[in-house]
mmCIF file of C-alpha atoms in Angstrom:
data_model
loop_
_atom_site.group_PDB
_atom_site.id
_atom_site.type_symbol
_atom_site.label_atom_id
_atom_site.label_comp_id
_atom_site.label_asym_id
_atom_site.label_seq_id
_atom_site.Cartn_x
_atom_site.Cartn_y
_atom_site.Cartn_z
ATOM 1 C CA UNK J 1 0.000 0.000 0.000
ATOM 2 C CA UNK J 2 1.705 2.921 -1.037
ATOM 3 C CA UNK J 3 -1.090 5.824 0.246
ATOM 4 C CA UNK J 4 -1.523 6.710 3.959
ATOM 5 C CA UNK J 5 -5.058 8.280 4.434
ATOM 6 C CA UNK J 6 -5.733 10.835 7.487
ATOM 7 C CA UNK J 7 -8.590 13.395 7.254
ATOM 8 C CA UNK J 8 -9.891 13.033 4.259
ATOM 9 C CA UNK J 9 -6.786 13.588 2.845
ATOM 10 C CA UNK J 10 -3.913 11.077 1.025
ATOM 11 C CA UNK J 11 -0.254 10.954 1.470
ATOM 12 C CA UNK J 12 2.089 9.788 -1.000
ATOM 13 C CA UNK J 13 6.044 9.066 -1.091
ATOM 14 C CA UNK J 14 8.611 9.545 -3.850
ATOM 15 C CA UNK J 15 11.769 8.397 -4.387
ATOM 16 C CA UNK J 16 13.993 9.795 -7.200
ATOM 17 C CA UNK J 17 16.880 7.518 -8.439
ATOM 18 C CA UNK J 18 19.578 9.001 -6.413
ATOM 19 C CA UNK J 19 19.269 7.517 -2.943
ATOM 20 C CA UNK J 20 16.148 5.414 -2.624
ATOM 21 C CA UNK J 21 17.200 3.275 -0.095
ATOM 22 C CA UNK J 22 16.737 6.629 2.437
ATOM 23 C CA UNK J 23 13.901 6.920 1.136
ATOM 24 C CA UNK J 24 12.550 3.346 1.178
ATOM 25 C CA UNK J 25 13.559 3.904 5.063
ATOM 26 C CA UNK J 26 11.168 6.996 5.661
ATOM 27 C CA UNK J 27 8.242 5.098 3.936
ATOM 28 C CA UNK J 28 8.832 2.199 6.159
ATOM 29 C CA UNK J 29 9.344 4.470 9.022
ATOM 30 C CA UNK J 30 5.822 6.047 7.918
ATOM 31 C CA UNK J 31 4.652 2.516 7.921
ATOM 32 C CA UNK J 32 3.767 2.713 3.851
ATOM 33 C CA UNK J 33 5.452 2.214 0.571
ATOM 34 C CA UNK J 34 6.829 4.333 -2.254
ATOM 35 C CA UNK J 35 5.099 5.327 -5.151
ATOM 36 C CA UNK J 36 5.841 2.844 -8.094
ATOM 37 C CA UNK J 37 7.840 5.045 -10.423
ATOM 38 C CA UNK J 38 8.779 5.146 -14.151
ATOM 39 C CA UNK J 39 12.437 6.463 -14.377
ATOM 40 C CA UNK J 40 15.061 5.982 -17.385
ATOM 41 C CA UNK J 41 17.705 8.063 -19.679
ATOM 42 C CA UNK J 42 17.077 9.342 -23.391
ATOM 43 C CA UNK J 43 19.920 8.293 -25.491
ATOM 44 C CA UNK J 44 20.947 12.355 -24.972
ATOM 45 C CA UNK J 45 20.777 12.307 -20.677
ATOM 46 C CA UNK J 46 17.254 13.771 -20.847
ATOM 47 C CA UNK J 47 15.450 12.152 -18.104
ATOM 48 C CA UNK J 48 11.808 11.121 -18.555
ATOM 49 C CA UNK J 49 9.503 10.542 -15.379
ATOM 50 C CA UNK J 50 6.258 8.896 -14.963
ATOM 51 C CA UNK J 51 4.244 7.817 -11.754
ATOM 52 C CA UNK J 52 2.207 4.406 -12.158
ATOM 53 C CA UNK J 53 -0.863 5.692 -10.215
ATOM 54 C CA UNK J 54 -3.071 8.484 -9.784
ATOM 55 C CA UNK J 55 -1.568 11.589 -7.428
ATOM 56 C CA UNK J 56 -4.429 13.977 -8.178
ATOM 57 C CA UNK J 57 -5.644 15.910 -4.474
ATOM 58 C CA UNK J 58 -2.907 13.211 -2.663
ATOM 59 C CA UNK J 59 -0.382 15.623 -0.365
ATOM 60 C CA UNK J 60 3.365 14.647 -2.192
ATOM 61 C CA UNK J 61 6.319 13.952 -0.637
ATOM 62 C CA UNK J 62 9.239 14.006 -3.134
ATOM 63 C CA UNK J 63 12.366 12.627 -1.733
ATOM 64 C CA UNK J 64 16.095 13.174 -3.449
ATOM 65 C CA UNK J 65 19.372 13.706 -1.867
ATOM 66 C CA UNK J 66 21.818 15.571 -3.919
ATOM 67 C CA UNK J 67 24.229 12.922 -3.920
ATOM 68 C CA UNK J 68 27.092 13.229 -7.166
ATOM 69 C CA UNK J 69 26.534 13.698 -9.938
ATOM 70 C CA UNK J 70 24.252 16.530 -8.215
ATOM 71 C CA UNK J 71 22.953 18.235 -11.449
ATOM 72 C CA UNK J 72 21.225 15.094 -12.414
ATOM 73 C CA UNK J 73 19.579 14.268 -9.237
ATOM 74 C CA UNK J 74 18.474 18.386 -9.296
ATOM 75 C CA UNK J 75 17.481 18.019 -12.637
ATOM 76 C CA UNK J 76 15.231 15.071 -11.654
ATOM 77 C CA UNK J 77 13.963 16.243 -8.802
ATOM 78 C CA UNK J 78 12.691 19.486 -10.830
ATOM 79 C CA UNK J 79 10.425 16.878 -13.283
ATOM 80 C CA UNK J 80 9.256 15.201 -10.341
ATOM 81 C CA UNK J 81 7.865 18.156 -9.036
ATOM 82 C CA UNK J 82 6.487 19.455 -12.177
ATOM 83 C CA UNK J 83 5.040 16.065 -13.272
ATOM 84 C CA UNK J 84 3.174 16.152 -9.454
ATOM 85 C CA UNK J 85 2.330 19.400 -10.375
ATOM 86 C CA UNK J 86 0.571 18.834 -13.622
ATOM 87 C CA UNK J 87 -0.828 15.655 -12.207
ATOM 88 C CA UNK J 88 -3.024 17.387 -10.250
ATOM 89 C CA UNK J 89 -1.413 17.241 -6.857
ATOM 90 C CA UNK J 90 -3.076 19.124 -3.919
ATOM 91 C CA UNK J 91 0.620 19.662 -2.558
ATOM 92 C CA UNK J 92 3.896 18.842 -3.656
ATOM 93 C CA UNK J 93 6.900 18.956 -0.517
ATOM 94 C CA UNK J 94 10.049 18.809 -1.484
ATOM 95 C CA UNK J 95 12.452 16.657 0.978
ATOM 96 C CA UNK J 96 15.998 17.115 0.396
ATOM 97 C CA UNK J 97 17.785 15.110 3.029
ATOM 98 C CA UNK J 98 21.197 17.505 1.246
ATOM 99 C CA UNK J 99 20.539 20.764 0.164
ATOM 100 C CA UNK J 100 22.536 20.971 -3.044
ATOM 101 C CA UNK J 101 25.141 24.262 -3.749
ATOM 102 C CA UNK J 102 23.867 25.092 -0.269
ATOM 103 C CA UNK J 103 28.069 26.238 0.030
ATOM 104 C CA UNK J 104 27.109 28.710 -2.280
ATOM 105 C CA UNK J 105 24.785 30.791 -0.241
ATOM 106 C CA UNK J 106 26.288 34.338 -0.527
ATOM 107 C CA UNK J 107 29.067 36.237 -2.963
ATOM 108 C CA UNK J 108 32.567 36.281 -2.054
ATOM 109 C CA UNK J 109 33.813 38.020 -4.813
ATOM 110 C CA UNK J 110 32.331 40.101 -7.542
ATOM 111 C CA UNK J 111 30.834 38.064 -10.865
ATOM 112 C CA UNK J 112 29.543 35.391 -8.565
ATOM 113 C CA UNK J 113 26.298 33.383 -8.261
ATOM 114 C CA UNK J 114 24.586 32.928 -5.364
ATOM 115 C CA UNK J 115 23.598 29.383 -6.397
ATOM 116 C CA UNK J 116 21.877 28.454 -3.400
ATOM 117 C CA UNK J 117 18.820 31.087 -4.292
ATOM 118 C CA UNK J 118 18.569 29.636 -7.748
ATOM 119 C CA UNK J 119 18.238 25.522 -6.492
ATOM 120 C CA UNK J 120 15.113 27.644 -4.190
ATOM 121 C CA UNK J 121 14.011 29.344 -7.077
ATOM 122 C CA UNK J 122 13.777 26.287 -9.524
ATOM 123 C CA UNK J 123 11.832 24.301 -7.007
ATOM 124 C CA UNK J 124 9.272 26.657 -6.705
ATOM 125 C CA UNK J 125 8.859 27.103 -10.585
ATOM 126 C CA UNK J 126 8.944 23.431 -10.544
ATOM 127 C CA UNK J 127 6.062 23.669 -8.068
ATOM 128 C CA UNK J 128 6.637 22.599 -4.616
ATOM 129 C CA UNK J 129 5.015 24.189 -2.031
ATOM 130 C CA UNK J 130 7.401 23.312 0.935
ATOM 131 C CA UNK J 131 11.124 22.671 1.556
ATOM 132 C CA UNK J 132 12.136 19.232 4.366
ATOM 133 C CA UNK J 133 16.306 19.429 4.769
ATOM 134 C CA UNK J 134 18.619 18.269 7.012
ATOM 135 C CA UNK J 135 21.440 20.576 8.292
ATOM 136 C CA UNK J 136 21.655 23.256 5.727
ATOM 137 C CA UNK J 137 24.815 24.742 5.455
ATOM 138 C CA UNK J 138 23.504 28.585 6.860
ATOM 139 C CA UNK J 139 19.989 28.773 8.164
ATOM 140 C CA UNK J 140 19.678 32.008 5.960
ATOM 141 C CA UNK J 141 19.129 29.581 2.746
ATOM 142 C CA UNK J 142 15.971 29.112 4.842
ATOM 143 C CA UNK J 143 14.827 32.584 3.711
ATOM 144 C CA UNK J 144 15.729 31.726 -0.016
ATOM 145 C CA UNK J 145 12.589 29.743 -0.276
ATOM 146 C CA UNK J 146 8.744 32.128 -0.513
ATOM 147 C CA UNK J 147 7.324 29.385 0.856
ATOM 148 C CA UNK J 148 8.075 26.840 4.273
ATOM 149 C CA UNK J 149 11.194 25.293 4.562
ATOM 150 C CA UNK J 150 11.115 22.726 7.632
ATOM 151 C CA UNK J 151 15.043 22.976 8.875
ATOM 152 C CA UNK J 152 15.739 19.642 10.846
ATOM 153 C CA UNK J 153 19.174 18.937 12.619
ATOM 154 C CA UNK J 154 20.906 15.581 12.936
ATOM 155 C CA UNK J 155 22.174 16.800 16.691
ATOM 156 C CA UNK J 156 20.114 14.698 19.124
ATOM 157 C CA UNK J 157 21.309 11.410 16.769
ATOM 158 C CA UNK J 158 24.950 12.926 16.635
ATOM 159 C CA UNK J 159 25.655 13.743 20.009
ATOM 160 C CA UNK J 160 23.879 10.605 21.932
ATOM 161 C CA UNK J 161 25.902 7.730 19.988
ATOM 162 C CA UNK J 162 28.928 9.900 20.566
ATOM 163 C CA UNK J 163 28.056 9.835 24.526
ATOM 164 C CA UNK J 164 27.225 6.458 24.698
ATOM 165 C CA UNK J 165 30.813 5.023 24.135
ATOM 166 C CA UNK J 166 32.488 8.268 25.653
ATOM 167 C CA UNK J 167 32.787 9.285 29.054
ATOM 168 C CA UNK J 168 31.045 12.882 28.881
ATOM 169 C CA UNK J 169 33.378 14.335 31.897
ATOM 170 C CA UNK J 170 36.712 14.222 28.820
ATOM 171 C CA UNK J 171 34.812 15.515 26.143
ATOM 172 C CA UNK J 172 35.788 18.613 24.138
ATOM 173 C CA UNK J 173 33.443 20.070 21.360
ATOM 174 C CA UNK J 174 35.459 21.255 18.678
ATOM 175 C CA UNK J 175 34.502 23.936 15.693
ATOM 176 C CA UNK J 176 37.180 23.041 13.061
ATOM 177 C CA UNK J 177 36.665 26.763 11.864
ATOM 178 C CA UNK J 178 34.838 30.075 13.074
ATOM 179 C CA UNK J 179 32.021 29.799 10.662
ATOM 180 C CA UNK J 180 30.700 26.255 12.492
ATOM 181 C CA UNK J 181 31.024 28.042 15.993
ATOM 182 C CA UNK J 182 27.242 28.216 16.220
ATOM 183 C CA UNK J 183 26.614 24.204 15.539
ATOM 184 C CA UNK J 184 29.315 23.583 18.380
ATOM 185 C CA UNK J 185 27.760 26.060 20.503
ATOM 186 C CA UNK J 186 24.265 23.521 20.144
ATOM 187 C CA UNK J 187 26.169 20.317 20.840
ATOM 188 C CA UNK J 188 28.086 22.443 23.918
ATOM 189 C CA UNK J 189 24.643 23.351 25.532
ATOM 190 C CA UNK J 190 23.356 19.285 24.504
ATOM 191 C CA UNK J 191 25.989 17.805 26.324
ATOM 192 C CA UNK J 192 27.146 20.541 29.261
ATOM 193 C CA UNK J 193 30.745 20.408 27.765
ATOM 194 C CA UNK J 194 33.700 23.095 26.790
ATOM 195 C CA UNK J 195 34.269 24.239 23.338
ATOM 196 C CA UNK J 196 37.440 24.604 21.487
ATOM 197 C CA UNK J 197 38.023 26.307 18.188
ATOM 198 C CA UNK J 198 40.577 26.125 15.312
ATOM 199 C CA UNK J 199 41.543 29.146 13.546
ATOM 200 C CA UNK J 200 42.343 28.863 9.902
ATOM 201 C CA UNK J 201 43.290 29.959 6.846
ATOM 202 C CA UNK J 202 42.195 29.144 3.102
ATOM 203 C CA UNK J 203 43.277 29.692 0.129
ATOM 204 C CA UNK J 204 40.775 31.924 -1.903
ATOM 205 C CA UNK J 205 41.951 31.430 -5.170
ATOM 206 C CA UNK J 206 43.485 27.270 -4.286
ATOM 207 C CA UNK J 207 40.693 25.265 -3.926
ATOM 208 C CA UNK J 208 40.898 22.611 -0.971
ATOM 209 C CA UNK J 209 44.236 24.294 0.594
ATOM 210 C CA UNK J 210 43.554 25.105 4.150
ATOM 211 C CA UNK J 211 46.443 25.829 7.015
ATOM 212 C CA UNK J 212 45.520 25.532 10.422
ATOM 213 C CA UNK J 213 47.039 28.228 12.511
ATOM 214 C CA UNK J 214 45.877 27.514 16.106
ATOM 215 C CA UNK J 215 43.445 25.582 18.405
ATOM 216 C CA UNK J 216 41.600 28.259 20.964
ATOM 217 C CA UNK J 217 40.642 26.387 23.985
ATOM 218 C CA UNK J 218 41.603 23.874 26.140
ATOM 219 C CA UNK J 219 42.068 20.377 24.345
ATOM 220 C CA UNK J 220 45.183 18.422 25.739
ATOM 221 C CA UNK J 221 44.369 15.307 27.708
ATOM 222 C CA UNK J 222 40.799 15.508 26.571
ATOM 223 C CA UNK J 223 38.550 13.847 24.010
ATOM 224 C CA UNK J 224 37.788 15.796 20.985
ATOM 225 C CA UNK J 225 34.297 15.508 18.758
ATOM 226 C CA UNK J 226 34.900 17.733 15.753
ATOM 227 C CA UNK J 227 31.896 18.809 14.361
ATOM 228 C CA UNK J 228 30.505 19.998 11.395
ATOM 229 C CA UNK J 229 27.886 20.259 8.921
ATOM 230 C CA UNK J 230 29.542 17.990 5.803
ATOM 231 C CA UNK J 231 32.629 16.437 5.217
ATOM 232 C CA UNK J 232 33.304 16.957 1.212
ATOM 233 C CA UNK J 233 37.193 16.615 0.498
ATOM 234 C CA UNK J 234 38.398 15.940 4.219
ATOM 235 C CA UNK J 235 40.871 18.114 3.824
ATOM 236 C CA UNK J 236 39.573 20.843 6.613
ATOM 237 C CA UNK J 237 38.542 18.477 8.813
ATOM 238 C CA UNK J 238 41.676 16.290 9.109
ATOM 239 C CA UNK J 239 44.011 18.940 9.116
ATOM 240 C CA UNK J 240 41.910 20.123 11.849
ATOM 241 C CA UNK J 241 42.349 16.752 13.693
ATOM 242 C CA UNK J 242 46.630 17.223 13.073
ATOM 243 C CA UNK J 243 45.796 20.646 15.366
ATOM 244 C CA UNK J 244 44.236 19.369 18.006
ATOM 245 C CA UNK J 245 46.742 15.826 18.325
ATOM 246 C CA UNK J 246 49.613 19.250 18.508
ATOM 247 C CA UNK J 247 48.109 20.383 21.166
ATOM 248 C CA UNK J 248 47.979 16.955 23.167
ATOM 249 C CA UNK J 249 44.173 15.933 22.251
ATOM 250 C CA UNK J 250 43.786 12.278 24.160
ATOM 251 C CA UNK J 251 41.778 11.324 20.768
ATOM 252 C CA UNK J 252 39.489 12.724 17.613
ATOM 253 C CA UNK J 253 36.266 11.841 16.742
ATOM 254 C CA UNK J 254 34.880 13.347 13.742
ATOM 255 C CA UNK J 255 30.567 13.584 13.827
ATOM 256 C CA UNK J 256 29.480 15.637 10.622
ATOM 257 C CA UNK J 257 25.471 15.459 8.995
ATOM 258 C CA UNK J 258 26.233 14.550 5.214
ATOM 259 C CA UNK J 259 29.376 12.382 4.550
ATOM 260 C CA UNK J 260 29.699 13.708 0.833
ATOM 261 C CA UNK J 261 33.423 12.200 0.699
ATOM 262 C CA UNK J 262 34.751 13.280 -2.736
ATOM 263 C CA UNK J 263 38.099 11.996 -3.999
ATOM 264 C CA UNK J 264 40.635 11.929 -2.485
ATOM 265 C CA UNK J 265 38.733 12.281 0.850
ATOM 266 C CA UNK J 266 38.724 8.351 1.632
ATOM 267 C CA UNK J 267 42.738 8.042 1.474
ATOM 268 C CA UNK J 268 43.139 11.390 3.637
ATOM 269 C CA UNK J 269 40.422 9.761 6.168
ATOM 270 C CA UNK J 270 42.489 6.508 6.047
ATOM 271 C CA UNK J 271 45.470 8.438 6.595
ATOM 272 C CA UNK J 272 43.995 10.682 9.682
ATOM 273 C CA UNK J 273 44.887 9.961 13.126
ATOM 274 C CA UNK J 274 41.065 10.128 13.490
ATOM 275 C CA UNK J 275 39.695 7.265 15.562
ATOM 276 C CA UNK J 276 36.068 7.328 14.777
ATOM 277 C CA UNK J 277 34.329 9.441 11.360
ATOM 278 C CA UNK J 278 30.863 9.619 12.030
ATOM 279 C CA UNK J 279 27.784 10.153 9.428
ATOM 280 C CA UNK J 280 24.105 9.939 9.043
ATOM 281 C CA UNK J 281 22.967 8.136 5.505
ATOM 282 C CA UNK J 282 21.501 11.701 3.887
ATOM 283 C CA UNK J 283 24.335 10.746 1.325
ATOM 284 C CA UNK J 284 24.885 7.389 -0.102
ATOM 285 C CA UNK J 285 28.415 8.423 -0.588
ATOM 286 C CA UNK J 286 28.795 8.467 3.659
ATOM 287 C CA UNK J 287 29.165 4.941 3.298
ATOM 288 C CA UNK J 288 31.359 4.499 0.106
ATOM 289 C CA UNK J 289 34.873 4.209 1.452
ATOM 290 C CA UNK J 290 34.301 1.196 3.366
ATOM 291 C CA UNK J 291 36.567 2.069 5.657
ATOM 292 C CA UNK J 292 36.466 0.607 9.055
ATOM 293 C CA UNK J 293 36.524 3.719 11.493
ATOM 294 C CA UNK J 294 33.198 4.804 9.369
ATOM 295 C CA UNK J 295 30.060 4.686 11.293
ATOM 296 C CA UNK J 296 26.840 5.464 9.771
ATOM 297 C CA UNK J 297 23.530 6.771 11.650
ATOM 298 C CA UNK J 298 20.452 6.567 9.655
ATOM 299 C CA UNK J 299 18.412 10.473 9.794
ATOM 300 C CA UNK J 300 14.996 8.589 8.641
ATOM 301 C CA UNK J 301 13.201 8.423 11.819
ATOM 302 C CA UNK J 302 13.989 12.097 11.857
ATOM 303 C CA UNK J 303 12.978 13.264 8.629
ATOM 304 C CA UNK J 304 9.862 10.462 8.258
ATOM 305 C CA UNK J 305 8.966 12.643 12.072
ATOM 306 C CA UNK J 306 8.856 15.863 10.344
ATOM 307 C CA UNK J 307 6.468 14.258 6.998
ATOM 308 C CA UNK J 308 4.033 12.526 9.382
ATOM 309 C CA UNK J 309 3.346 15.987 11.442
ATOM 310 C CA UNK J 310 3.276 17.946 8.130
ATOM 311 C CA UNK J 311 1.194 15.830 6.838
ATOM 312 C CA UNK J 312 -1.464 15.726 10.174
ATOM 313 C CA UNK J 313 -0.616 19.470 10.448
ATOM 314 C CA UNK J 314 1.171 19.183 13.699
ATOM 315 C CA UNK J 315 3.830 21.091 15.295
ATOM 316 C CA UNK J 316 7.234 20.226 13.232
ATOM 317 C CA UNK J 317 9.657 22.860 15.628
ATOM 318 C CA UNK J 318 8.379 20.584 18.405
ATOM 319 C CA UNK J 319 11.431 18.471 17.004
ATOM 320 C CA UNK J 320 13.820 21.084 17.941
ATOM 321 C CA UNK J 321 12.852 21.080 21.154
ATOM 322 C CA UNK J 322 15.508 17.902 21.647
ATOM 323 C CA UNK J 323 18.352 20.175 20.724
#
């Protein structure tokens, strides 16, 4: 059964093709099924989409990570919408688990995009009605979209598995750079612990070169959780970790949302004097390196949370009340 009925009304999941396995988790977590769905390539990469039953007055929720290669899963994601749309739809949400470009929220330099606004702008001429994403990169892309955009945070999941195999009394919340202050700040007021920060330095015009200048706060003898909102490259992150070890950190644990691991992160991670690297599953790629200090949380009771009270027009920031 792939419909959930409540008030008169319908429900219905999608899956695009680039991570249904989430989303086969937040239909199961919903306690239904996904929509059977036609999905192939033209010869040229167009992409043709066609659902295999009727959506007309059902309340749509259109799941797709922007996993690599992102424009294709974007792409998709935009004919979903429309086809929903055009099908008659009474609402079409949008639920990206990973927002994509959402690292290209504001101009740095003159002659730039800000292609964050446009991936909001798109999905609303594609016709969705309401944003669901996981940890966006700012919370002002929030204000990108005219229309609700339900901001969830992978936090309470985060922070508990880290504290169940860590004495809380030796841990050390760690921003690996001043623009993630405010997510350490959460996890510091979670889990009653002190906050470090390392200072650095990047390259503007070398992409990926970072050089870590100093760790502010106290971190020797203590147990260090670097967080963060995405791991891409794992270049910050690890050369973060080579800071803190400096300054006599007992140990590193890495605990970041969306694992998006692009070469040549897996062979700096296997490198790292990390001990632990840990990810939800908003990204297939979280899981891709196989490598054994990997551990992998799954965000769909979160996210399937935040569709069932959308849908029954409950309270969704009653969720935040766990941070």
């Amino acid at each position: 059964m792939s419909a959930l009925q409540g008030a008169g009304r319908r429900m219905l999941v999608f899956s695009g093709r680039a991570h249904p396995a989430l989303a086969g988790k937040i239909a199961a977590e919903l306690g239904t099924t996904l929509v059977p769905t036609q999905a192939r390539d033209f010869a040229n990469g167009e992409i043709y989409i066609r659902f295999e039953e009727s959506v007309r007055g059902a309340d749509c929720f259109l799941i797709q990570s922007h996993t690599a290669p992102i424009n294709k899963w974007i792409m998709e994601q935009l004919i979903m919408a429309d086809a929903l749309k055009r099908a008659s739809a009474r609402s079409v949400t949008v639920v990206m688990p990973f927002y994509g470009y959402a690292r290209q929220d504001k101009k740095h330099k003159g002659r730039e995009p800000i292609s964050a606004r446009l991936v909001a702008d798109l999905l609303s001429a594609a016709g969705a009605d309401r944003i669901v994403t996981v940890d966006l990169h700012t919370d002002q892309i929030a204000g990108f979209f005219d229309g609700p955009v339900d901001h969830l945070f992978a936090l309470p999941i985060l922070a508990d598995h880290v504290t169940a195999t860590v004495d809380r009394s030796l841990l050390t919340v760690v921003s690996p750079d001043a623009g993630r202050v405010r997510v350490a700040d959460r996890w510091c007021d979670r889990l009653g612990t002190p906050l470090a920060i390392v200072h650095k330095k990047r390259d503007k015009d070398v992409a990926h070169q970072v050089s870590v200048h100093e760790v502010v706060g106290e971190v020797e003898g203590r147990v260090c959780v670097l967080v963060d909102d995405m791991v891409d490259t794992a270049g910050t992150i690890c050369a973060a970790a080579d800071a803190l070890y400096g300054q006599g950190a007992l140990d590193v644990i890495v605990a970041a949302t969306h694992g998006i691991l692009s070469a040549p992160a897996a062979e700096r991670m296997r490198r790292s004097r990390v001990s632990r690297f840990v990810f939800t599953d908003t990204l297939p790629s979280a899981a891709a390196p196989g490598l054994d200090k990997v551990e992998i949380l799954s965000i769909a009771p979160v996210v399937a949370h935040a569709v069932r009270e959308i849908f029954e027009n409950g309270s969704v920031t009653s969720l935040l009340d766990e941070l």
